[in-house]
Amino acid sequence: MDEKSTDELRHEIRTATDMEDYLEKNRTHMLKESLADHLHMLLAQKNLRRANVIRGSLLGRAYVYRIFAGDKIPSRDKLIALSFGLRLSEEETQKMLKLSGNRELYARDGRDALILFALMNHMTIMDANEMLLDHGFAVLDTAKES
C-alpha cells in the first residue's frame, strides 16, 4: 500500500463525514510507535551508545535514561538537543518532534531556521547554541532535570 502524504490525509479529514471510517481506512498511515521505541530504533540505526547521545546533547545522564525508558516526556528544546546527540538529519528531527506531539521546526521562525541550518550542516549543539546567541535567540534548554 502506498504511503499517503499529510496533505492527502488532511484532504480526507476535510471531506470525511464519518471519522470512524476515516480512521479505519487510514490505520496503516498513522504514527504508531512511542517516542521511547523510536529513540531506541534511532540509537541502533546510528550505531550509537547512550553515552554518545548524552555527550552530544549536553543533557544529564539520568534524564536521558528516563527519556529512553519512556518515563520522561522531554520538552521540545530537549528533544532538539537529543537530535544533536543522535546526529539526526533535519527530516529525522522533524519526525521525532511529530512523534512526541511537539511542533516541528518551522523555517519562517528565526530561531527554528537557525536550528534547521545547524542540523542540515551537521553542526554540534555547541555550534548551534553559539549561532543562536550570536543572533539574539535563546540557546537550547539543556538544563539538568531529575
JSON list of C-alpha atoms in Angstrom, two decimals:
[
{"chain": "A", "resi": 1, "resn": "MET", "atom": "CA", "xyz": [0.00, 0.00, 0.00]},
{"chain": "A", "resi": 2, "resn": "ASP", "atom": "CA", "xyz": [1.38, 3.42, -0.95]},
{"chain": "A", "resi": 3, "resn": "GLU", "atom": "CA", "xyz": [2.10, 5.90, 1.81]},
{"chain": "A", "resi": 4, "resn": "LYS", "atom": "CA", "xyz": [-0.33, 8.83, 1.78]},
{"chain": "A", "resi": 5, "resn": "SER", "atom": "CA", "xyz": [1.05, 12.32, 2.19]},
{"chain": "A", "resi": 6, "resn": "THR", "atom": "CA", "xyz": [-0.03, 14.51, 5.08]},
{"chain": "A", "resi": 7, "resn": "ASP", "atom": "CA", "xyz": [-1.81, 16.75, 2.57]},
{"chain": "A", "resi": 8, "resn": "GLU", "atom": "CA", "xyz": [-3.78, 13.78, 1.24]},
{"chain": "A", "resi": 9, "resn": "LEU", "atom": "CA", "xyz": [-4.77, 12.78, 4.77]},
{"chain": "A", "resi": 10, "resn": "ARG", "atom": "CA", "xyz": [-5.79, 16.38, 5.57]},
{"chain": "A", "resi": 11, "resn": "HIS", "atom": "CA", "xyz": [-7.97, 16.45, 2.46]},
{"chain": "A", "resi": 12, "resn": "GLU", "atom": "CA", "xyz": [-9.65, 13.22, 3.53]},
{"chain": "A", "resi": 13, "resn": "ILE", "atom": "CA", "xyz": [-10.32, 14.65, 7.00]},
{"chain": "A", "resi": 14, "resn": "ARG", "atom": "CA", "xyz": [-11.87, 17.78, 5.44]},
{"chain": "A", "resi": 15, "resn": "THR", "atom": "CA", "xyz": [-14.21, 15.69, 3.32]},
{"chain": "A", "resi": 16, "resn": "ALA", "atom": "CA", "xyz": [-14.90, 12.97, 5.90]},
{"chain": "A", "resi": 17, "resn": "THR", "atom": "CA", "xyz": [-18.43, 12.50, 7.16]},
{"chain": "A", "resi": 18, "resn": "ASP", "atom": "CA", "xyz": [-17.55, 9.63, 9.48]},
{"chain": "A", "resi": 19, "resn": "MET", "atom": "CA", "xyz": [-14.29, 9.79, 11.46]},
{"chain": "A", "resi": 20, "resn": "GLU", "atom": "CA", "xyz": [-14.51, 6.12, 12.46]},
{"chain": "A", "resi": 21, "resn": "ASP", "atom": "CA", "xyz": [-14.47, 5.22, 8.77]},
{"chain": "A", "resi": 22, "resn": "TYR", "atom": "CA", "xyz": [-11.58, 7.62, 8.13]},
{"chain": "A", "resi": 23, "resn": "LEU", "atom": "CA", "xyz": [-9.52, 6.15, 10.99]},
{"chain": "A", "resi": 24, "resn": "GLU", "atom": "CA", "xyz": [-10.20, 2.58, 9.88]},
{"chain": "A", "resi": 25, "resn": "LYS", "atom": "CA", "xyz": [-9.30, 3.30, 6.23]},
{"chain": "A", "resi": 26, "resn": "ASN", "atom": "CA", "xyz": [-6.10, 5.13, 7.23]},
{"chain": "A", "resi": 27, "resn": "ARG", "atom": "CA", "xyz": [-4.98, 2.97, 10.16]},
{"chain": "A", "resi": 28, "resn": "THR", "atom": "CA", "xyz": [-1.77, 2.00, 8.36]},
{"chain": "A", "resi": 29, "resn": "HIS", "atom": "CA", "xyz": [-0.87, 5.65, 7.71]},
{"chain": "A", "resi": 30, "resn": "MET", "atom": "CA", "xyz": [-0.99, 6.75, 11.35]},
{"chain": "A", "resi": 31, "resn": "LEU", "atom": "CA", "xyz": [2.07, 7.22, 13.57]},
{"chain": "A", "resi": 32, "resn": "LYS", "atom": "CA", "xyz": [2.16, 4.27, 15.92]},
{"chain": "A", "resi": 33, "resn": "GLU", "atom": "CA", "xyz": [5.45, 3.90, 17.72]},
{"chain": "A", "resi": 34, "resn": "SER", "atom": "CA", "xyz": [6.19, 5.52, 21.03]},
{"chain": "A", "resi": 35, "resn": "LEU", "atom": "CA", "xyz": [8.92, 8.12, 21.39]},
{"chain": "A", "resi": 36, "resn": "ALA", "atom": "CA", "xyz": [10.98, 5.71, 23.51]},
{"chain": "A", "resi": 37, "resn": "ASP", "atom": "CA", "xyz": [10.70, 2.97, 20.86]},
{"chain": "A", "resi": 38, "resn": "HIS", "atom": "CA", "xyz": [11.64, 5.45, 18.16]},
{"chain": "A", "resi": 39, "resn": "LEU", "atom": "CA", "xyz": [14.68, 6.63, 20.12]},
{"chain": "A", "resi": 40, "resn": "HIS", "atom": "CA", "xyz": [15.87, 3.05, 20.62]},
{"chain": "A", "resi": 41, "resn": "MET", "atom": "CA", "xyz": [15.47, 2.40, 16.90]},
{"chain": "A", "resi": 42, "resn": "LEU", "atom": "CA", "xyz": [17.50, 5.54, 16.09]},
{"chain": "A", "resi": 43, "resn": "LEU", "atom": "CA", "xyz": [20.20, 4.54, 18.56]},
{"chain": "A", "resi": 44, "resn": "ALA", "atom": "CA", "xyz": [20.57, 1.14, 16.88]},
{"chain": "A", "resi": 45, "resn": "GLN", "atom": "CA", "xyz": [20.29, 2.59, 13.37]},
{"chain": "A", "resi": 46, "resn": "LYS", "atom": "CA", "xyz": [23.01, 5.17, 14.08]},
{"chain": "A", "resi": 47, "resn": "ASN", "atom": "CA", "xyz": [25.13, 2.57, 15.91]},
{"chain": "A", "resi": 48, "resn": "LEU", "atom": "CA", "xyz": [25.46, 4.88, 18.91]},
{"chain": "A", "resi": 49, "resn": "ARG", "atom": "CA", "xyz": [25.54, 4.33, 22.65]},
{"chain": "A", "resi": 50, "resn": "ARG", "atom": "CA", "xyz": [23.52, 6.44, 25.05]},
{"chain": "A", "resi": 51, "resn": "ALA", "atom": "CA", "xyz": [26.81, 7.84, 26.39]},
{"chain": "A", "resi": 52, "resn": "ASN", "atom": "CA", "xyz": [27.44, 9.34, 22.92]},
{"chain": "A", "resi": 53, "resn": "VAL", "atom": "CA", "xyz": [23.95, 10.86, 22.91]},
{"chain": "A", "resi": 54, "resn": "ILE", "atom": "CA", "xyz": [24.43, 12.32, 26.38]},
{"chain": "A", "resi": 55, "resn": "ARG", "atom": "CA", "xyz": [27.73, 13.96, 25.40]},
{"chain": "A", "resi": 56, "resn": "GLY", "atom": "CA", "xyz": [26.37, 15.23, 22.09]},
{"chain": "A", "resi": 57, "resn": "SER", "atom": "CA", "xyz": [23.16, 16.61, 23.58]},
{"chain": "A", "resi": 58, "resn": "LEU", "atom": "CA", "xyz": [24.52, 18.22, 26.77]},
{"chain": "A", "resi": 59, "resn": "LEU", "atom": "CA", "xyz": [21.61, 16.66, 28.67]},
{"chain": "A", "resi": 60, "resn": "GLY", "atom": "CA", "xyz": [22.01, 14.93, 32.01]},
{"chain": "A", "resi": 61, "resn": "ARG", "atom": "CA", "xyz": [22.68, 11.21, 32.08]},
{"chain": "A", "resi": 62, "resn": "ALA", "atom": "CA", "xyz": [19.77, 10.27, 34.36]},
{"chain": "A", "resi": 63, "resn": "TYR", "atom": "CA", "xyz": [17.40, 12.49, 32.38]},
{"chain": "A", "resi": 64, "resn": "VAL", "atom": "CA", "xyz": [18.35, 10.87, 29.04]},
{"chain": "A", "resi": 65, "resn": "TYR", "atom": "CA", "xyz": [17.95, 7.40, 30.52]},
{"chain": "A", "resi": 66, "resn": "ARG", "atom": "CA", "xyz": [14.46, 8.34, 31.75]},
{"chain": "A", "resi": 67, "resn": "ILE", "atom": "CA", "xyz": [13.54, 9.60, 28.25]},
{"chain": "A", "resi": 68, "resn": "PHE", "atom": "CA", "xyz": [14.74, 6.34, 26.68]},
{"chain": "A", "resi": 69, "resn": "ALA", "atom": "CA", "xyz": [12.81, 4.35, 29.28]},
{"chain": "A", "resi": 70, "resn": "GLY", "atom": "CA", "xyz": [9.64, 6.28, 28.42]},
{"chain": "A", "resi": 71, "resn": "ASP", "atom": "CA", "xyz": [9.44, 7.67, 31.98]},
{"chain": "A", "resi": 72, "resn": "LYS", "atom": "CA", "xyz": [10.03, 11.29, 30.99]},
{"chain": "A", "resi": 73, "resn": "ILE", "atom": "CA", "xyz": [8.40, 13.38, 28.30]},
{"chain": "A", "resi": 74, "resn": "PRO", "atom": "CA", "xyz": [11.01, 15.93, 27.24]},
{"chain": "A", "resi": 75, "resn": "SER", "atom": "CA", "xyz": [10.33, 19.48, 26.17]},
{"chain": "A", "resi": 76, "resn": "ARG", "atom": "CA", "xyz": [10.75, 20.49, 22.54]},
{"chain": "A", "resi": 77, "resn": "ASP", "atom": "CA", "xyz": [14.17, 22.03, 23.24]},
{"chain": "A", "resi": 78, "resn": "LYS", "atom": "CA", "xyz": [15.38, 18.88, 24.96]},
{"chain": "A", "resi": 79, "resn": "LEU", "atom": "CA", "xyz": [14.22, 16.76, 22.03]},
{"chain": "A", "resi": 80, "resn": "ILE", "atom": "CA", "xyz": [16.10, 19.04, 19.66]},
{"chain": "A", "resi": 81, "resn": "ALA", "atom": "CA", "xyz": [19.15, 18.68, 21.92]},
{"chain": "A", "resi": 82, "resn": "LEU", "atom": "CA", "xyz": [18.71, 14.90, 21.68]},
{"chain": "A", "resi": 83, "resn": "SER", "atom": "CA", "xyz": [18.63, 15.18, 17.90]},
{"chain": "A", "resi": 84, "resn": "PHE", "atom": "CA", "xyz": [22.11, 16.73, 18.02]},
{"chain": "A", "resi": 85, "resn": "GLY", "atom": "CA", "xyz": [23.27, 13.93, 20.32]},
{"chain": "A", "resi": 86, "resn": "LEU", "atom": "CA", "xyz": [21.79, 11.32, 17.98]},
{"chain": "A", "resi": 87, "resn": "ARG", "atom": "CA", "xyz": [23.27, 13.13, 14.97]},
{"chain": "A", "resi": 88, "resn": "LEU", "atom": "CA", "xyz": [19.87, 13.27, 13.28]},
{"chain": "A", "resi": 89, "resn": "SER", "atom": "CA", "xyz": [19.13, 14.85, 9.95]},
{"chain": "A", "resi": 90, "resn": "GLU", "atom": "CA", "xyz": [16.53, 17.58, 9.62]},
{"chain": "A", "resi": 91, "resn": "GLU", "atom": "CA", "xyz": [13.97, 15.01, 8.42]},
{"chain": "A", "resi": 92, "resn": "GLU", "atom": "CA", "xyz": [14.69, 12.64, 11.30]},
{"chain": "A", "resi": 93, "resn": "THR", "atom": "CA", "xyz": [14.41, 15.50, 13.78]},
{"chain": "A", "resi": 94, "resn": "GLN", "atom": "CA", "xyz": [11.07, 16.59, 12.33]},
{"chain": "A", "resi": 95, "resn": "LYS", "atom": "CA", "xyz": [9.73, 13.02, 12.61]},
{"chain": "A", "resi": 96, "resn": "MET", "atom": "CA", "xyz": [10.88, 12.77, 16.22]},
{"chain": "A", "resi": 97, "resn": "LEU", "atom": "CA", "xyz": [9.19, 16.08, 17.04]},
{"chain": "A", "resi": 98, "resn": "LYS", "atom": "CA", "xyz": [5.96, 14.87, 15.39]},
{"chain": "A", "resi": 99, "resn": "LEU", "atom": "CA", "xyz": [6.03, 11.56, 17.27]},
{"chain": "A", "resi": 100, "resn": "SER", "atom": "CA", "xyz": [6.43, 13.42, 20.55]},
{"chain": "A", "resi": 101, "resn": "GLY", "atom": "CA", "xyz": [3.49, 15.70, 19.82]},
{"chain": "A", "resi": 102, "resn": "ASN", "atom": "CA", "xyz": [5.71, 18.77, 19.55]},
{"chain": "A", "resi": 103, "resn": "ARG", "atom": "CA", "xyz": [5.69, 21.45, 16.89]},
{"chain": "A", "resi": 104, "resn": "GLU", "atom": "CA", "xyz": [8.07, 20.76, 14.02]},
{"chain": "A", "resi": 105, "resn": "LEU", "atom": "CA", "xyz": [10.89, 23.17, 13.27]},
{"chain": "A", "resi": 106, "resn": "TYR", "atom": "CA", "xyz": [9.46, 25.98, 11.15]},
{"chain": "A", "resi": 107, "resn": "ALA", "atom": "CA", "xyz": [11.65, 27.73, 8.57]},
{"chain": "A", "resi": 108, "resn": "ARG", "atom": "CA", "xyz": [9.73, 31.02, 8.99]},
{"chain": "A", "resi": 109, "resn": "ASP", "atom": "CA", "xyz": [10.65, 31.18, 12.67]},
{"chain": "A", "resi": 110, "resn": "GLY", "atom": "CA", "xyz": [14.11, 32.75, 13.05]},
{"chain": "A", "resi": 111, "resn": "ARG", "atom": "CA", "xyz": [15.24, 30.54, 15.94]},
{"chain": "A", "resi": 112, "resn": "ASP", "atom": "CA", "xyz": [13.95, 27.39, 14.23]},
{"chain": "A", "resi": 113, "resn": "ALA", "atom": "CA", "xyz": [15.62, 28.43, 10.97]},
{"chain": "A", "resi": 114, "resn": "LEU", "atom": "CA", "xyz": [18.98, 28.64, 12.72]},
{"chain": "A", "resi": 115, "resn": "ILE", "atom": "CA", "xyz": [18.45, 25.22, 14.30]},
{"chain": "A", "resi": 116, "resn": "LEU", "atom": "CA", "xyz": [17.48, 23.79, 10.91]},
{"chain": "A", "resi": 117, "resn": "PHE", "atom": "CA", "xyz": [20.65, 25.28, 9.42]},
{"chain": "A", "resi": 118, "resn": "ALA", "atom": "CA", "xyz": [22.74, 23.70, 12.19]},
{"chain": "A", "resi": 119, "resn": "LEU", "atom": "CA", "xyz": [21.12, 20.29, 11.63]},
{"chain": "A", "resi": 120, "resn": "MET", "atom": "CA", "xyz": [21.48, 20.48, 7.86]},
{"chain": "A", "resi": 121, "resn": "ASN", "atom": "CA", "xyz": [25.15, 21.37, 8.23]},
{"chain": "A", "resi": 122, "resn": "HIS", "atom": "CA", "xyz": [25.90, 18.64, 10.81]},
{"chain": "A", "resi": 123, "resn": "MET", "atom": "CA", "xyz": [26.90, 21.16, 13.46]},
{"chain": "A", "resi": 124, "resn": "THR", "atom": "CA", "xyz": [27.27, 20.30, 17.13]},
{"chain": "A", "resi": 125, "resn": "ILE", "atom": "CA", "xyz": [24.84, 21.57, 19.73]},
{"chain": "A", "resi": 126, "resn": "MET", "atom": "CA", "xyz": [27.59, 23.91, 21.00]},
{"chain": "A", "resi": 127, "resn": "ASP", "atom": "CA", "xyz": [27.92, 25.41, 17.50]},
{"chain": "A", "resi": 128, "resn": "ALA", "atom": "CA", "xyz": [24.13, 25.72, 17.22]},
{"chain": "A", "resi": 129, "resn": "ASN", "atom": "CA", "xyz": [23.88, 27.44, 20.61]},
{"chain": "A", "resi": 130, "resn": "GLU", "atom": "CA", "xyz": [26.68, 29.84, 19.72]},
{"chain": "A", "resi": 131, "resn": "MET", "atom": "CA", "xyz": [24.89, 30.73, 16.48]},
{"chain": "A", "resi": 132, "resn": "LEU", "atom": "CA", "xyz": [21.61, 31.23, 18.36]},
{"chain": "A", "resi": 133, "resn": "LEU", "atom": "CA", "xyz": [23.32, 33.56, 20.84]},
{"chain": "A", "resi": 134, "resn": "ASP", "atom": "CA", "xyz": [25.04, 35.49, 18.05]},
{"chain": "A", "resi": 135, "resn": "HIS", "atom": "CA", "xyz": [21.61, 36.18, 16.54]},
{"chain": "A", "resi": 136, "resn": "GLY", "atom": "CA", "xyz": [19.93, 37.15, 19.80]},
{"chain": "A", "resi": 137, "resn": "PHE", "atom": "CA", "xyz": [17.96, 33.94, 20.36]},
{"chain": "A", "resi": 138, "resn": "ALA", "atom": "CA", "xyz": [17.75, 31.74, 23.42]},
{"chain": "A", "resi": 139, "resn": "VAL", "atom": "CA", "xyz": [20.06, 28.74, 23.41]},
{"chain": "A", "resi": 140, "resn": "LEU", "atom": "CA", "xyz": [18.60, 25.25, 23.50]},
{"chain": "A", "resi": 141, "resn": "ASP", "atom": "CA", "xyz": [17.50, 24.42, 27.04]},
{"chain": "A", "resi": 142, "resn": "THR", "atom": "CA", "xyz": [19.67, 21.56, 28.24]},
{"chain": "A", "resi": 143, "resn": "ALA", "atom": "CA", "xyz": [19.35, 22.30, 31.96]},
{"chain": "A", "resi": 144, "resn": "LYS", "atom": "CA", "xyz": [19.66, 19.16, 34.03]},
{"chain": "A", "resi": 145, "resn": "GLU", "atom": "CA", "xyz": [16.34, 17.79, 35.25]},
{"chain": "A", "resi": 146, "resn": "SER", "atom": "CA", "xyz": [15.59, 14.90, 37.51]}
]
